[in-house]
PDB file of C-alpha atoms in Angstrom:
ATOM      1  CA  GLY A  44      -2.537   5.565 -16.711  1.00  0.00           C
ATOM      2  CA  ASN A  45      -0.122   3.684 -14.512  1.00  0.00           C
ATOM      3  CA  SER A  46      -0.604  -0.003 -13.824  1.00  0.00           C
ATOM      4  CA  VAL A  47       1.259  -2.929 -12.263  1.00  0.00           C
ATOM      5  CA  THR A  48       0.770  -6.589 -13.121  1.00  0.00           C
ATOM      6  CA  GLN A  49       2.206  -9.386 -11.022  1.00  0.00           C
ATOM      7  CA  MET A  50       1.913 -13.125 -11.170  1.00  0.00           C
ATOM      8  CA  GLU A  51      -1.061 -14.614  -9.450  1.00  0.00           C
ATOM      9  CA  GLY A  52      -0.561 -16.852  -6.479  1.00  0.00           C
ATOM     10  CA  PRO A  53      -0.464 -18.675  -4.372  1.00  0.00           C
ATOM     11  CA  VAL A  54       3.132 -19.664  -4.896  1.00  0.00           C
ATOM     12  CA  THR A  55       3.983 -22.704  -2.793  1.00  0.00           C
ATOM     13  CA  LEU A  56       7.634 -23.606  -2.247  1.00  0.00           C
ATOM     14  CA  SER A  57       9.660 -25.845   0.003  1.00  0.00           C
ATOM     15  CA  GLU A  58      12.137 -24.274   2.389  1.00  0.00           C
ATOM     16  CA  GLU A  59      15.452 -23.331   0.725  1.00  0.00           C
ATOM     17  CA  ALA A  60      13.890 -23.251  -2.758  1.00  0.00           C
ATOM     18  CA  PHE A  61      14.547 -20.403  -5.211  1.00  0.00           C
ATOM     19  CA  LEU A  62      11.852 -17.753  -5.469  1.00  0.00           C
ATOM     20  CA  THR A  63      10.832 -15.591  -8.412  1.00  0.00           C
ATOM     21  CA  ILE A  64       7.737 -13.390  -8.417  1.00  0.00           C
ATOM     22  CA  ASN A  65       7.222 -11.616 -11.722  1.00  0.00           C
ATOM     23  CA  CYS A  66       6.180  -7.969 -11.915  1.00  0.00           C
ATOM     24  CA  THR A  67       5.714  -5.787 -14.969  1.00  0.00           C
ATOM     25  CA  TYR A  68       4.498  -2.222 -15.125  1.00  0.00           C
ATOM     26  CA  THR A  69       3.027   0.377 -17.450  1.00  0.00           C
ATOM     27  CA  ALA A  70       3.899   3.993 -16.795  1.00  0.00           C
ATOM     28  CA  THR A  71       5.041   7.136 -18.521  1.00  0.00           C
ATOM     29  CA  GLY A  72       8.472   8.493 -17.760  1.00  0.00           C
ATOM     30  CA  TYR A  73      10.635   7.034 -15.032  1.00  0.00           C
ATOM     31  CA  PRO A  74       8.710   5.804 -12.013  1.00  0.00           C
ATOM     32  CA  SER A  75      10.249   4.485  -8.819  1.00  0.00           C
ATOM     33  CA  LEU A  76       9.573   0.790  -8.190  1.00  0.00           C
ATOM     34  CA  PHE A  77       8.919  -0.991  -4.924  1.00  0.00           C
ATOM     35  CA  TRP A  78       8.212  -4.348  -3.358  1.00  0.00           C
ATOM     36  CA  TYR A  79       6.092  -4.344  -0.212  1.00  0.00           C
ATOM     37  CA  VAL A  80       5.389  -7.351   2.022  1.00  0.00           C
ATOM     38  CA  GLN A  81       2.276  -7.924   4.129  1.00  0.00           C
ATOM     39  CA  TYR A  82       2.357 -10.515   6.901  1.00  0.00           C
ATOM     40  CA  PRO A  83      -0.969 -11.868   8.231  1.00  0.00           C
ATOM     41  CA  GLY A  84      -2.870  -9.255  10.203  1.00  0.00           C
ATOM     42  CA  GLU A  85      -0.248  -6.595   9.555  1.00  0.00           C
ATOM     43  CA  GLY A  86       0.125  -3.493   7.414  1.00  0.00           C
ATOM     44  CA  LEU A  87       2.470  -3.196   4.458  1.00  0.00           C
ATOM     45  CA  GLN A  88       6.216  -3.020   5.001  1.00  0.00           C
ATOM     46  CA  LEU A  89       8.651  -1.783   2.405  1.00  0.00           C
ATOM     47  CA  LEU A  90      10.908  -4.665   1.380  1.00  0.00           C
ATOM     48  CA  LEU A  91      13.075  -2.967  -1.253  1.00  0.00           C
ATOM     49  CA  LYS A  92      13.022  -0.233  -3.864  1.00  0.00           C
ATOM     50  CA  ALA A  93      14.781   1.062  -6.979  1.00  0.00           C
ATOM     51  CA  THR A  94      14.526   4.585  -8.277  1.00  0.00           C
ATOM     52  CA  LYS A  95      16.148   4.428 -11.714  1.00  0.00           C
ATOM     53  CA  ALA A  96      16.845   2.023 -14.547  1.00  0.00           C
ATOM     54  CA  ASP A  97      19.342  -0.775 -13.831  1.00  0.00           C
ATOM     55  CA  ASP A  98      19.246  -0.090 -10.080  1.00  0.00           C
ATOM     56  CA  LYS A  99      19.095  -3.214  -7.938  1.00  0.00           C
ATOM     57  CA  GLY A 100      17.164  -3.076  -4.697  1.00  0.00           C
ATOM     58  CA  SER A 101      18.016  -5.638  -2.036  1.00  0.00           C
ATOM     59  CA  ASN A 102      17.021  -6.473   1.527  1.00  0.00           C
ATOM     60  CA  LYS A 103      16.895  -9.602   3.715  1.00  0.00           C
ATOM     61  CA  GLY A 104      18.189 -11.761   0.855  1.00  0.00           C
ATOM     62  CA  PHE A 105      15.555 -10.486  -1.593  1.00  0.00           C
ATOM     63  CA  GLU A 106      16.609  -8.688  -4.787  1.00  0.00           C
ATOM     64  CA  ALA A 107      14.920  -6.961  -7.705  1.00  0.00           C
ATOM     65  CA  THR A 108      16.428  -5.112 -10.671  1.00  0.00           C
ATOM     66  CA  TYR A 109      14.718  -2.184 -12.431  1.00  0.00           C
ATOM     67  CA  ARG A 110      14.608  -3.206 -16.098  1.00  0.00           C
ATOM     68  CA  LYS A 111      13.288  -0.361 -18.224  1.00  0.00           C
ATOM     69  CA  GLU A 112      13.691  -2.236 -21.508  1.00  0.00           C
ATOM     70  CA  THR A 113      11.301  -4.949 -20.345  1.00  0.00           C
ATOM     71  CA  THR A 114       9.352  -2.723 -17.889  1.00  0.00           C
ATOM     72  CA  SER A 115       9.908  -5.327 -15.209  1.00  0.00           C
ATOM     73  CA  PHE A 116      10.915  -5.528 -11.553  1.00  0.00           C
ATOM     74  CA  HIS A 117      10.934  -9.239 -10.711  1.00  0.00           C
ATOM     75  CA  LEU A 118      11.489 -10.244  -7.082  1.00  0.00           C
ATOM     76  CA  GLU A 119      13.991 -13.047  -6.363  1.00  0.00           C
ATOM     77  CA  LYS A 120      15.410 -14.840  -3.370  1.00  0.00           C
ATOM     78  CA  GLY A 121      17.918 -17.647  -3.510  1.00  0.00           C
ATOM     79  CA  SER A 122      16.697 -19.644  -0.507  1.00  0.00           C
ATOM     80  CA  VAL A 123      13.301 -19.015   1.047  1.00  0.00           C
ATOM     81  CA  GLN A 124      12.412 -19.672   4.671  1.00  0.00           C
ATOM     82  CA  VAL A 125       9.098 -20.501   6.317  1.00  0.00           C
ATOM     83  CA  SER A 126       9.152 -17.005   7.823  1.00  0.00           C
ATOM     84  CA  ASP A 127       8.997 -15.516   4.295  1.00  0.00           C
ATOM     85  CA  SER A 128       5.393 -16.706   3.960  1.00  0.00           C
ATOM     86  CA  ALA A 129       3.395 -13.544   3.289  1.00  0.00           C
ATOM     87  CA  VAL A 130       1.734 -11.565   0.503  1.00  0.00           C
ATOM     88  CA  TYR A 131       4.100  -9.584  -1.729  1.00  0.00           C
ATOM     89  CA  PHE A 132       3.023  -6.448  -3.599  1.00  0.00           C
ATOM     90  CA  CYS A 133       4.839  -4.785  -6.461  1.00  0.00           C
ATOM     91  CA  ALA A 134       4.201  -1.045  -6.740  1.00  0.00           C
ATOM     92  CA  LEU A 135       5.294   2.066  -8.587  1.00  0.00           C
ATOM     93  CA  SER A 136       5.181   5.761  -7.854  1.00  0.00           C
ATOM     94  CA  HIS A 137       5.691   9.003  -9.692  1.00  0.00           C
ATOM     95  CA  MET A 138       6.547  12.149  -7.842  1.00  0.00           C
ATOM     96  CA  ASN A 139       3.500  14.298  -8.532  1.00  0.00           C
ATOM     97  CA  ASN A 140       2.910  17.634  -6.889  1.00  0.00           C
ATOM     98  CA  ASN A 141      -0.793  16.940  -6.564  1.00  0.00           C
ATOM     99  CA  ALA A 142      -0.529  13.345  -5.377  1.00  0.00           C
ATOM    100  CA  GLY A 143       2.871  13.276  -3.721  1.00  0.00           C
ATOM    101  CA  ASN A 144       4.456   9.905  -4.242  1.00  0.00           C
ATOM    102  CA  MET A 145       1.176   8.053  -4.536  1.00  0.00           C
ATOM    103  CA  LEU A 146       1.640   4.309  -5.027  1.00  0.00           C
ATOM    104  CA  THR A 147      -0.003   2.140  -7.675  1.00  0.00           C
ATOM    105  CA  PHE A 148      -0.027  -1.499  -6.557  1.00  0.00           C
ATOM    106  CA  GLY A 149      -0.272  -4.849  -8.267  1.00  0.00           C
ATOM    107  CA  GLY A 150      -2.789  -7.395  -7.058  1.00  0.00           C
ATOM    108  CA  GLY A 151      -0.378  -9.167  -4.721  1.00  0.00           C
ATOM    109  CA  THR A 152       1.152 -12.649  -4.740  1.00  0.00           C
ATOM    110  CA  ARG A 153       0.742 -14.944  -1.760  1.00  0.00           C
ATOM    111  CA  LEU A 154       3.853 -16.976  -0.961  1.00  0.00           C
ATOM    112  CA  MET A 155       3.573 -20.115   1.154  1.00  0.00           C
ATOM    113  CA  VAL A 156       6.804 -21.812   2.235  1.00  0.00           C
ATOM    114  CA  LYS A 157       6.569 -25.330   3.631  1.00  0.00           C
ATOM    115  CA  PRO A 158       9.163 -26.831   5.985  1.00  0.00           C
TER     116      PRO A 158
ATOM    117  CA  ASP B  84       6.551   3.435  18.920  1.00  0.00           C
ATOM    118  CA  THR B  85       6.850   6.175  16.330  1.00  0.00           C
ATOM    119  CA  GLY B  86       5.167   4.363  13.437  1.00  0.00           C
ATOM    120  CA  VAL B  87       1.833   5.111  11.777  1.00  0.00           C
ATOM    121  CA  SER B  88      -1.058   4.348  14.104  1.00  0.00           C
ATOM    122  CA  GLN B  89      -4.629   3.602  13.016  1.00  0.00           C
ATOM    123  CA  ASN B  90      -7.722   3.257  15.161  1.00  0.00           C
ATOM    124  CA  PRO B  91      -9.818   1.266  15.494  1.00  0.00           C
ATOM    125  CA  ARG B  92      -8.205  -1.915  14.152  1.00  0.00           C
ATOM    126  CA  HIS B  93     -11.594  -3.485  13.484  1.00  0.00           C
ATOM    127  CA  LYS B  94     -15.046  -2.015  13.010  1.00  0.00           C
ATOM    128  CA  ILE B  95     -18.320  -3.836  12.424  1.00  0.00           C
ATOM    129  CA  THR B  96     -21.249  -1.645  11.531  1.00  0.00           C
ATOM    130  CA  LYS B  97     -24.762  -2.006  10.223  1.00  0.00           C
ATOM    131  CA  ARG B  98     -25.555  -0.862   6.721  1.00  0.00           C
ATOM    132  CA  GLY B  99     -26.601   2.765   6.681  1.00  0.00           C
ATOM    133  CA  GLN B 100     -24.569   3.797   9.728  1.00  0.00           C
ATOM    134  CA  ASN B 101     -21.736   6.310   9.657  1.00  0.00           C
ATOM    135  CA  VAL B 102     -18.203   5.338  10.647  1.00  0.00           C
ATOM    136  CA  THR B 103     -15.038   7.333  11.280  1.00  0.00           C
ATOM    137  CA  PHE B 104     -11.449   6.094  11.272  1.00  0.00           C
ATOM    138  CA  ARG B 105      -8.399   7.869  12.634  1.00  0.00           C
ATOM    139  CA  CYS B 106      -4.790   7.875  11.456  1.00  0.00           C
ATOM    140  CA  ASP B 107      -1.840   9.290  13.380  1.00  0.00           C
ATOM    141  CA  PRO B 108       1.133   9.613  11.003  1.00  0.00           C
ATOM    142  CA  ILE B 109       4.807   9.692  11.819  1.00  0.00           C
ATOM    143  CA  SER B 110       5.168  13.102  13.417  1.00  0.00           C
ATOM    144  CA  GLU B 111       7.712  14.645  11.061  1.00  0.00           C
ATOM    145  CA  HIS B 112       5.926  13.475   7.885  1.00  0.00           C
ATOM    146  CA  ASN B 113       3.966  16.134   6.039  1.00  0.00           C
ATOM    147  CA  ARG B 114       2.422  13.750   3.477  1.00  0.00           C
ATOM    148  CA  LEU B 115      -0.472  11.466   4.362  1.00  0.00           C
ATOM    149  CA  TYR B 116      -2.354   8.976   2.181  1.00  0.00           C
ATOM    150  CA  TRP B 117      -5.444   6.827   2.511  1.00  0.00           C
ATOM    151  CA  TYR B 118      -5.794   3.568   0.588  1.00  0.00           C
ATOM    152  CA  ARG B 119      -8.498   0.906   0.436  1.00  0.00           C
ATOM    153  CA  GLN B 120      -7.684  -2.790   0.142  1.00  0.00           C
ATOM    154  CA  THR B 121     -10.374  -5.356  -0.617  1.00  0.00           C
ATOM    155  CA  LEU B 122      -9.828  -9.053  -0.008  1.00  0.00           C
ATOM    156  CA  GLY B 123      -7.271 -10.564  -2.332  1.00  0.00           C
ATOM    157  CA  GLN B 124      -6.470  -7.263  -4.035  1.00  0.00           C
ATOM    158  CA  GLY B 125      -3.740  -4.671  -3.845  1.00  0.00           C
ATOM    159  CA  PRO B 126      -4.350  -1.353  -2.083  1.00  0.00           C
ATOM    160  CA  GLU B 127      -6.040   1.375  -4.135  1.00  0.00           C
ATOM    161  CA  PHE B 128      -5.338   5.060  -3.621  1.00  0.00           C
ATOM    162  CA  LEU B 129      -8.164   7.121  -2.114  1.00  0.00           C
ATOM    163  CA  THR B 130      -6.788  10.528  -1.157  1.00  0.00           C
ATOM    164  CA  TYR B 131      -3.636  12.509  -0.361  1.00  0.00           C
ATOM    165  CA  PHE B 132      -2.863  15.332   2.063  1.00  0.00           C
ATOM    166  CA  GLN B 133       0.165  17.577   2.132  1.00  0.00           C
ATOM    167  CA  ASN B 134       0.073  19.121   5.584  1.00  0.00           C
ATOM    168  CA  GLU B 135      -3.591  20.110   6.058  1.00  0.00           C
ATOM    169  CA  ALA B 136      -4.383  20.491   2.347  1.00  0.00           C
ATOM    170  CA  GLN B 137      -6.215  17.679   0.580  1.00  0.00           C
ATOM    171  CA  LEU B 138      -4.533  17.803  -2.824  1.00  0.00           C
ATOM    172  CA  GLU B 139      -5.833  14.722  -4.592  1.00  0.00           C
ATOM    173  CA  LYS B 140      -8.920  12.513  -4.427  1.00  0.00           C
ATOM    174  CA  SER B 141      -9.507   9.317  -6.355  1.00  0.00           C
ATOM    175  CA  ARG B 142     -12.755   8.797  -8.224  1.00  0.00           C
ATOM    176  CA  LEU B 143     -13.170   5.847  -5.820  1.00  0.00           C
ATOM    177  CA  LEU B 144     -13.903   8.417  -3.122  1.00  0.00           C
ATOM    178  CA  SER B 145     -17.647   8.861  -3.550  1.00  0.00           C
ATOM    179  CA  ASP B 146     -19.672  11.672  -1.999  1.00  0.00           C
ATOM    180  CA  ARG B 147     -20.284   9.456   1.044  1.00  0.00           C
ATOM    181  CA  PHE B 148     -16.573   9.585   1.881  1.00  0.00           C
ATOM    182  CA  SER B 149     -14.841  12.552   3.446  1.00  0.00           C
ATOM    183  CA  ALA B 150     -11.355  12.953   4.835  1.00  0.00           C
ATOM    184  CA  GLU B 151      -9.800  15.675   6.913  1.00  0.00           C
ATOM    185  CA  ARG B 152      -6.415  16.502   8.335  1.00  0.00           C
ATOM    186  CA  PRO B 153      -6.863  19.456  10.668  1.00  0.00           C
ATOM    187  CA  LYS B 154      -3.644  21.261  11.535  1.00  0.00           C
ATOM    188  CA  GLY B 155      -1.676  18.873   9.371  1.00  0.00           C
ATOM    189  CA  SER B 156      -1.376  16.246  12.087  1.00  0.00           C
ATOM    190  CA  PHE B 157      -3.762  13.288  12.474  1.00  0.00           C
ATOM    191  CA  SER B 158      -6.334  12.500   9.797  1.00  0.00           C
ATOM    192  CA  THR B 159      -9.859  11.123   9.850  1.00  0.00           C
ATOM    193  CA  LEU B 160     -11.748   9.236   7.162  1.00  0.00           C
ATOM    194  CA  GLU B 161     -15.543   9.226   7.490  1.00  0.00           C
ATOM    195  CA  ILE B 162     -17.937   7.050   5.543  1.00  0.00           C
ATOM    196  CA  GLN B 163     -21.592   8.060   5.665  1.00  0.00           C
ATOM    197  CA  ARG B 164     -24.503   5.712   5.050  1.00  0.00           C
ATOM    198  CA  THR B 165     -22.241   2.678   4.796  1.00  0.00           C
ATOM    199  CA  GLU B 166     -22.949   0.014   2.181  1.00  0.00           C
ATOM    200  CA  GLN B 167     -21.849  -3.615   2.095  1.00  0.00           C
ATOM    201  CA  GLY B 168     -19.463  -2.746  -0.726  1.00  0.00           C
ATOM    202  CA  ASP B 169     -17.550  -0.503   1.674  1.00  0.00           C
ATOM    203  CA  SER B 170     -16.303  -3.589   3.538  1.00  0.00           C
ATOM    204  CA  ALA B 171     -12.526  -3.484   3.160  1.00  0.00           C
ATOM    205  CA  MET B 172      -9.252  -2.732   4.905  1.00  0.00           C
ATOM    206  CA  TYR B 173      -8.571   1.015   5.053  1.00  0.00           C
ATOM    207  CA  LEU B 174      -4.857   1.766   5.141  1.00  0.00           C
ATOM    208  CA  CYS B 175      -3.153   5.005   6.065  1.00  0.00           C
ATOM    209  CA  ALA B 176       0.416   5.852   5.097  1.00  0.00           C
ATOM    210  CA  SER B 177       2.698   8.790   5.715  1.00  0.00           C
ATOM    211  CA  SER B 178       5.919   9.865   4.056  1.00  0.00           C
ATOM    212  CA  ASP B 179       8.512  12.546   3.776  1.00  0.00           C
ATOM    213  CA  TYR B 180       9.842  12.841   0.208  1.00  0.00           C
ATOM    214  CA  THR B 181      10.884   9.240  -0.193  1.00  0.00           C
ATOM    215  CA  GLU B 182       9.519   6.118   1.460  1.00  0.00           C
ATOM    216  CA  ALA B 183       5.906   5.638   2.559  1.00  0.00           C
ATOM    217  CA  PHE B 184       5.249   3.953   5.922  1.00  0.00           C
ATOM    218  CA  PHE B 185       1.936   2.167   6.406  1.00  0.00           C
ATOM    219  CA  GLY B 186      -0.212   1.663   9.454  1.00  0.00           C
ATOM    220  CA  GLN B 187      -1.764  -1.682  10.296  1.00  0.00           C
ATOM    221  CA  GLY B 188      -5.089  -0.644   8.846  1.00  0.00           C
ATOM    222  CA  THR B 189      -8.706  -0.565   9.960  1.00  0.00           C
ATOM    223  CA  ARG B 190     -10.772  -3.514   8.826  1.00  0.00           C
ATOM    224  CA  LEU B 191     -14.381  -2.460   8.183  1.00  0.00           C
ATOM    225  CA  THR B 192     -17.182  -4.999   7.960  1.00  0.00           C
ATOM    226  CA  VAL B 193     -20.619  -3.739   6.971  1.00  0.00           C
ATOM    227  CA  VAL B 194     -23.418  -6.167   7.837  1.00  0.00           C
TER     228      VAL B 194
END
């Protein structure tokens, strides 16, 4: 079956540091890949996505590239801010007539950015 | 606000009681999903509706759980005879054919 593995947190960085959160996946075929962010007390918000190999998703300074050869979708940001502190989830979906575009999530990585 | 709305936001119940949660999706979305998220974990799929039809149920959805989506609009998730292991955040999401939008969730605590 499908699965997503992401690095365990918490990841603690100083403001303006470089961020990488690793994500690898196992799936048949060509899933779509996503990063979601969850701020304290809130639901999940889509951060970025990529739907085919070599696509790069980007939003709010975050980027991730769909690497089929390494089955990876690592999240990066060049300069983090305190406001980026949140939990980040990597996820994949397959279009499936019975389950729509059901998402399979990784376990989440908590990011803490200190001033 | 035209996002996904879930009620209540928090629910504390005694073990053995029944609880019901409601989800109002984005109005033009015909796909609706329920997920469960336990502390420190990623969300896990529970069930999927396309319009009013429940097309997929996870094996996580035991016989004590039932979900409905009458008329293809709002959805309810009922848990009967709650157990302490049911304590979690229950998330609802809706989508068209692309991106899923999540509600803020209902946090259930079974004491």
